[in-house]
């Protein structure tokens, strides 16, 4: 991945390009921004630009390829071990960083989900940040930079990544996937500003099955229990897609809420289901919709705790049908 291949984030690329050109790459960066926004891609592009034998992150030289395959001896990627990054992991890293780089001008360390460092790990890393060596570069990646120790943050050059506008994502989806604007609108609206999320969406589920799922959902009534039980059984059958289906339901009720509050169509996810949204908003009010959204949040919590899926879905659908 070169800077040019990364979509958007022009300002961030420019800052890094200039630092490279002027020999002023910081010894530590903090790349922050939501999941899937491109922090890691940018860190890898920076690593490539530094090690490249052509000095431009060409992608073809031996050094660039080693970065791409993550087997460059001077690249170290640290990820949480379980839920956190532990002090032992930082100690191992420090021993590595104490050695001279083997092939590149400096040793590069990318710390993923840096905010999951334990206090011990963070304090150990602080020592490294406090005594920067000329031949190491540390890049912290974080979705929640506020959870990092202030002392760590203050020793890193911050580089925040902001979400891409939906219009930009939509245009890219249409160009690369050849889908129409109604479809690209749905995927972009559900992507939270992330190309990774937009392109990662299961198109069959989010475009085709979504319409059928919402048709069944909005056709349920609390007076007839059998269709509710059937639908719950259908949804419970596939554990892996269930979170995505719940996301679809949530987006739909959020659309109804937006409509009840007189917001513009632009903000709707299910722009292609405007009629259905109007129909449902005609029989609901803000308070009943908020109850339904709350029920959707609650079932996600329950599913994380491994409750009986079928039962939880029956209760959910009863609330949504009410
Ligand atoms: Zn190269």
Coordinates of C-alpha atoms and ligand atoms in Angstrom, one line a residue:
X1 CA 0.0 0.0 0.0
X2 CA 1.4 3.4 -1.0
X3 CA 0.0 6.7 0.1
X4 CA -1.5 7.1 -3.4
X5 CA -3.4 3.9 -3.1
X6 CA -5.1 5.0 0.1
X7 CA -8.5 6.6 -0.5
X8 CA -9.0 10.0 1.0
X9 CA -7.1 11.4 4.0
X10 CA -5.3 13.8 1.8
X11 CA -4.2 16.1 4.7
X12 CA -2.7 13.2 6.7
X13 CA -0.8 11.9 3.6
X14 CA 0.5 15.4 3.0
X15 CA 1.8 15.7 6.6
X16 CA 3.6 12.4 6.4
X17 CA 5.0 13.0 2.8
X18 CA 6.4 16.4 3.9
X19 CA 7.9 14.9 7.1
X20 CA 9.6 12.2 4.9
X21 CA 10.8 14.7 2.3
X22 CA 12.3 17.0 5.0
X23 CA 13.8 14.2 7.1
X24 CA 11.5 15.2 9.9
X25 CA 9.6 12.0 10.6
X26 CA 8.6 12.1 14.3
X27 CA 9.9 9.3 16.6
X28 CA 6.4 8.5 17.7
X29 CA 2.9 9.1 16.2
X30 CA -0.5 8.6 17.5
X31 CA -2.9 7.7 14.7
X32 CA -6.4 8.0 16.1
X33 CA -9.9 7.5 14.5
X34 CA -12.7 4.9 14.4
X35 CA -12.2 1.3 13.4
X36 CA -11.7 0.6 9.8
X37 CA -10.9 4.2 8.8
X38 CA -7.5 3.5 7.4
X39 CA -5.0 4.1 10.3
X40 CA -3.3 0.8 9.8
X41 CA -3.1 1.2 6.1
X42 CA -1.5 4.6 6.6
X43 CA 1.0 3.2 9.1
X44 CA 2.0 0.5 6.6
X45 CA 2.3 3.1 3.8
X46 CA 4.6 5.1 6.1
X47 CA 6.7 2.1 6.9
X48 CA 7.0 1.2 3.3
X49 CA 8.1 4.8 2.4
X50 CA 10.8 4.6 5.0
X51 CA 12.3 1.2 4.2
X52 CA 11.9 1.4 0.4
X53 CA 15.1 0.9 -1.5
X54 CA 13.8 3.4 -4.1
X55 CA 12.9 5.7 -1.2
X56 CA 9.4 6.2 -2.3
X57 CA 7.4 3.1 -1.1
X58 CA 7.5 1.7 -4.7
X59 CA 5.9 -1.6 -3.8
X60 CA 8.2 -3.6 -6.0
X61 CA 11.5 -3.6 -4.3
X62 CA 12.6 -6.3 -1.9
X63 CA 12.1 -4.0 1.2
X64 CA 8.6 -2.9 0.2
X65 CA 7.5 -6.5 -0.4
X66 CA 8.8 -7.5 3.0
X67 CA 6.7 -4.9 4.6
X68 CA 3.7 -6.0 2.6
X69 CA 4.3 -9.6 3.8
X70 CA 5.0 -8.4 7.3
X71 CA 8.3 -10.2 7.3
X72 CA 10.7 -7.3 7.3
X73 CA 13.1 -7.8 10.2
X74 CA 12.8 -4.1 11.2
X75 CA 9.0 -4.0 11.3
X76 CA 7.3 -5.0 14.6
X77 CA 3.6 -5.1 14.9
X78 CA 2.2 -5.4 18.4
X79 CA -1.4 -6.5 18.9
X80 CA -3.4 -7.1 22.1
X81 CA -2.9 -10.5 23.6
X82 CA -6.5 -11.3 24.5
X83 CA -8.1 -8.1 25.7
X84 CA -5.0 -6.1 26.4
X85 CA -1.4 -5.4 25.6
X86 CA 0.6 -6.6 28.5
X87 CA 3.8 -5.4 30.0
X88 CA 5.7 -8.6 28.9
X89 CA 4.9 -7.7 25.3
X90 CA 6.3 -4.2 25.7
X91 CA 9.4 -5.7 27.3
X92 CA 10.0 -8.0 24.4
X93 CA 9.5 -5.1 22.0
X94 CA 12.0 -3.0 24.0
X95 CA 14.6 -5.6 23.7
X96 CA 14.1 -5.6 19.9
X97 CA 14.2 -1.8 19.7
X98 CA 17.5 -1.8 21.6
X99 CA 19.2 -3.6 18.7
X100 CA 20.4 -1.8 15.6
X101 CA 18.1 -1.9 12.6
X102 CA 19.2 -4.7 10.2
X103 CA 18.1 -3.5 6.8
X104 CA 16.1 -0.3 7.2
X105 CA 17.2 3.2 8.3
X106 CA 15.2 2.6 11.5
X107 CA 13.2 0.1 13.4
X108 CA 9.4 0.6 13.0
X109 CA 6.9 -0.5 15.5
X110 CA 3.2 -0.4 15.0
X111 CA 1.1 -0.8 18.2
X112 CA -2.5 -1.7 17.3
X113 CA -5.3 -0.8 19.7
X114 CA -2.7 1.0 21.8
X115 CA -5.4 2.1 24.3
X116 CA -5.7 -1.5 25.5
X117 CA -2.3 -1.3 27.1
X118 CA -2.4 -2.2 30.8
X119 CA -1.1 0.5 33.1
X120 CA 2.1 -1.5 33.5
X121 CA 2.5 -1.8 29.8
X122 CA 1.9 1.9 29.2
X123 CA 4.4 2.9 31.9
X124 CA 7.0 0.6 30.4
X125 CA 6.4 2.1 26.9
X126 CA 6.6 5.6 28.4
X127 CA 10.3 5.0 29.2
X128 CA 10.9 4.2 25.5
X129 CA 9.0 7.3 24.4
X130 CA 10.9 9.5 26.9
X131 CA 14.3 8.4 25.6
X132 CA 13.8 8.5 21.8
X133 CA 16.6 7.0 19.7
X134 CA 17.2 8.3 16.3
X135 CA 16.7 4.9 14.8
X136 CA 13.2 3.9 16.0
X137 CA 9.7 4.9 14.9
X138 CA 6.7 4.0 17.0
X139 CA 3.2 4.4 15.6
X140 CA 0.4 4.0 18.1
X141 CA -3.1 3.2 16.6
X142 CA -6.1 3.9 18.7
X143 CA -9.9 4.2 18.3
X144 CA -10.1 5.7 21.8
X145 CA -7.0 7.9 22.3
X146 CA -8.5 9.5 25.4
X147 CA -8.0 6.2 27.2
X148 CA -4.2 6.5 26.8
X149 CA -2.1 8.0 29.5
X150 CA -1.8 11.7 29.0
X151 CA 2.0 11.3 29.4
X152 CA 2.0 8.9 26.4
X153 CA -0.2 11.1 24.3
X154 CA 2.0 14.1 24.9
X155 CA 5.0 12.3 23.6
X156 CA 3.5 11.3 20.3
X157 CA 2.7 13.5 17.4
X158 CA -1.1 13.2 17.0
X159 CA -2.6 12.5 13.6
X160 CA -6.4 12.2 13.8
X161 CA -8.3 10.5 11.0
X162 CA -11.8 11.8 10.3
X163 CA -14.6 9.8 8.7
X164 CA -15.1 10.1 5.0
X165 CA -18.2 11.9 3.9
X166 CA -20.9 9.5 2.7
X167 CA -20.9 11.1 -0.8
X168 CA -17.2 10.1 -1.2
X169 CA -17.9 6.5 -0.2
X170 CA -20.9 6.3 -2.4
X171 CA -19.0 7.5 -5.4
X172 CA -16.2 5.0 -4.7
X173 CA -18.7 2.1 -4.3
X174 CA -20.4 2.9 -7.6
X175 CA -17.1 3.2 -9.4
X176 CA -15.6 0.0 -8.0
X177 CA -18.6 -2.3 -7.7
X178 CA -20.7 -1.0 -10.5
X179 CA -23.8 -0.6 -8.3
X180 CA -26.5 2.1 -8.7
X181 CA -26.9 5.1 -6.4
X182 CA -29.8 3.7 -4.4
X183 CA -27.7 0.7 -3.5
X184 CA -24.5 2.7 -2.8
X185 CA -26.5 5.0 -0.6
X186 CA -27.5 2.2 1.7
X187 CA -24.0 0.7 2.0
X188 CA -22.5 4.2 2.5
X189 CA -25.0 5.2 5.1
X190 CA -24.3 2.1 7.1
X191 CA -20.5 2.4 6.8
X192 CA -20.0 5.1 9.5
X193 CA -17.5 6.9 7.2
X194 CA -15.3 3.8 6.7
X195 CA -14.3 2.5 3.3
X196 CA -13.4 -0.8 4.9
X197 CA -16.9 -1.2 6.4
X198 CA -18.6 0.0 3.2
X199 CA -16.8 -2.5 1.0
X200 CA -17.0 -5.2 3.7
X201 CA -20.8 -5.2 3.8
X202 CA -22.4 -8.4 2.6
X203 CA -24.1 -7.0 -0.4
X204 CA -26.6 -9.7 -0.8
X205 CA -27.8 -9.3 2.8
X206 CA -27.7 -5.5 2.9
X207 CA -29.2 -4.9 -0.5
X208 CA -31.5 -7.8 -1.4
X209 CA -32.4 -9.6 1.8
X210 CA -32.8 -6.3 3.7
X211 CA -36.0 -5.5 1.8
X212 CA -37.5 -8.9 2.5
X213 CA -36.4 -8.9 6.2
X214 CA -37.9 -5.4 6.7
X215 CA -41.1 -6.5 4.9
X216 CA -41.5 -9.4 7.2
X217 CA -40.6 -7.4 10.3
X218 CA -43.1 -4.5 9.6
X219 CA -45.8 -7.1 8.7
X220 CA -45.7 -8.6 12.2
X221 CA -48.5 -7.8 14.6
X222 CA -48.6 -8.6 18.3
X223 CA -52.0 -10.1 17.9
X224 CA -50.7 -13.1 15.8
X225 CA -48.0 -15.0 17.6
X226 CA -47.2 -17.7 15.0
X227 CA -45.5 -15.5 12.4
X228 CA -43.5 -14.0 15.3
X229 CA -42.2 -17.4 16.4
X230 CA -41.5 -18.4 12.9
X231 CA -39.5 -15.3 12.1
X232 CA -37.6 -15.7 15.4
X233 CA -36.7 -19.2 14.5
X234 CA -35.5 -18.1 11.0
X235 CA -33.3 -15.3 12.5
X236 CA -31.9 -17.5 15.3
X237 CA -30.8 -20.1 12.7
X238 CA -27.6 -18.2 11.6
X239 CA -25.7 -16.9 14.5
X240 CA -23.0 -15.2 12.3
X241 CA -25.4 -12.9 10.3
X242 CA -27.6 -12.1 13.3
X243 CA -25.7 -9.0 14.3
X244 CA -25.9 -7.6 10.8
X245 CA -29.6 -8.3 10.7
X246 CA -30.1 -6.5 14.0
X247 CA -28.1 -3.6 12.5
X248 CA -30.5 -3.5 9.6
X249 CA -33.5 -3.4 12.0
X250 CA -31.8 -0.6 14.0
X251 CA -31.1 1.5 10.9
X252 CA -34.8 1.1 9.9
X253 CA -36.2 2.3 13.2
X254 CA -33.7 5.1 13.2
X255 CA -35.0 6.1 9.8
X256 CA -38.6 6.1 11.2
X257 CA -37.4 8.3 14.1
X258 CA -35.7 10.7 11.7
X259 CA -38.9 10.9 9.7
X260 CA -41.0 11.5 12.8
X261 CA -38.7 14.4 13.7
X262 CA -39.1 15.9 10.2
X263 CA -35.4 15.3 9.2
X264 CA -34.5 15.4 5.5
X265 CA -34.4 12.3 3.4
X266 CA -30.7 12.7 3.0
X267 CA -30.2 11.3 6.4
X268 CA -32.2 8.1 5.8
X269 CA -30.4 4.8 5.3
X270 CA -33.3 3.0 3.6
X271 CA -34.0 5.7 1.0
X272 CA -35.4 3.0 -1.3
X273 CA -38.0 2.1 1.3
X274 CA -39.4 5.5 1.9
X275 CA -43.0 4.3 1.6
X276 CA -42.5 1.7 4.3
X277 CA -40.8 4.2 6.5
X278 CA -43.8 6.6 6.1
X279 CA -46.3 3.8 6.8
X280 CA -44.6 2.8 10.0
X281 CA -44.1 6.4 11.2
X282 CA -47.8 6.8 10.7
X283 CA -48.6 4.3 13.4
X284 CA -45.7 5.0 15.8
X285 CA -44.6 8.0 17.8
X286 CA -41.2 9.1 19.1
X287 CA -41.6 7.3 22.4
X288 CA -42.6 3.9 21.0
X289 CA -39.8 4.1 18.5
X290 CA -37.3 4.8 21.2
X291 CA -38.6 1.7 23.1
X292 CA -38.0 -0.4 20.0
X293 CA -34.5 1.0 19.5
X294 CA -33.8 0.3 23.2
X295 CA -35.0 -3.3 22.8
X296 CA -32.6 -3.7 19.9
X297 CA -29.7 -2.4 21.9
X298 CA -30.7 -4.7 24.8
X299 CA -30.7 -7.9 22.7
X300 CA -27.2 -7.1 21.5
X301 CA -26.1 -7.0 25.1
X302 CA -27.9 -10.3 25.8
X303 CA -26.4 -12.0 22.8
X304 CA -22.9 -11.0 23.9
X305 CA -23.7 -12.9 27.1
X306 CA -24.8 -16.0 25.2
X307 CA -28.4 -16.1 26.3
X308 CA -30.9 -18.4 24.5
X309 CA -31.0 -16.9 21.1
X310 CA -34.4 -18.1 20.0
X311 CA -36.0 -16.9 23.2
X312 CA -34.3 -13.5 23.2
X313 CA -35.5 -13.0 19.6
X314 CA -39.1 -13.9 20.4
X315 CA -39.1 -11.3 23.1
X316 CA -37.5 -8.8 20.8
X317 CA -40.0 -9.4 18.0
X318 CA -42.9 -9.1 20.4
X319 CA -41.7 -5.7 21.4
X320 CA -41.1 -4.6 17.8
X321 CA -44.5 -5.9 16.7
X322 CA -46.3 -4.0 19.6
Ligands
LIG1 ZN1 10.2 0.0 -2.6

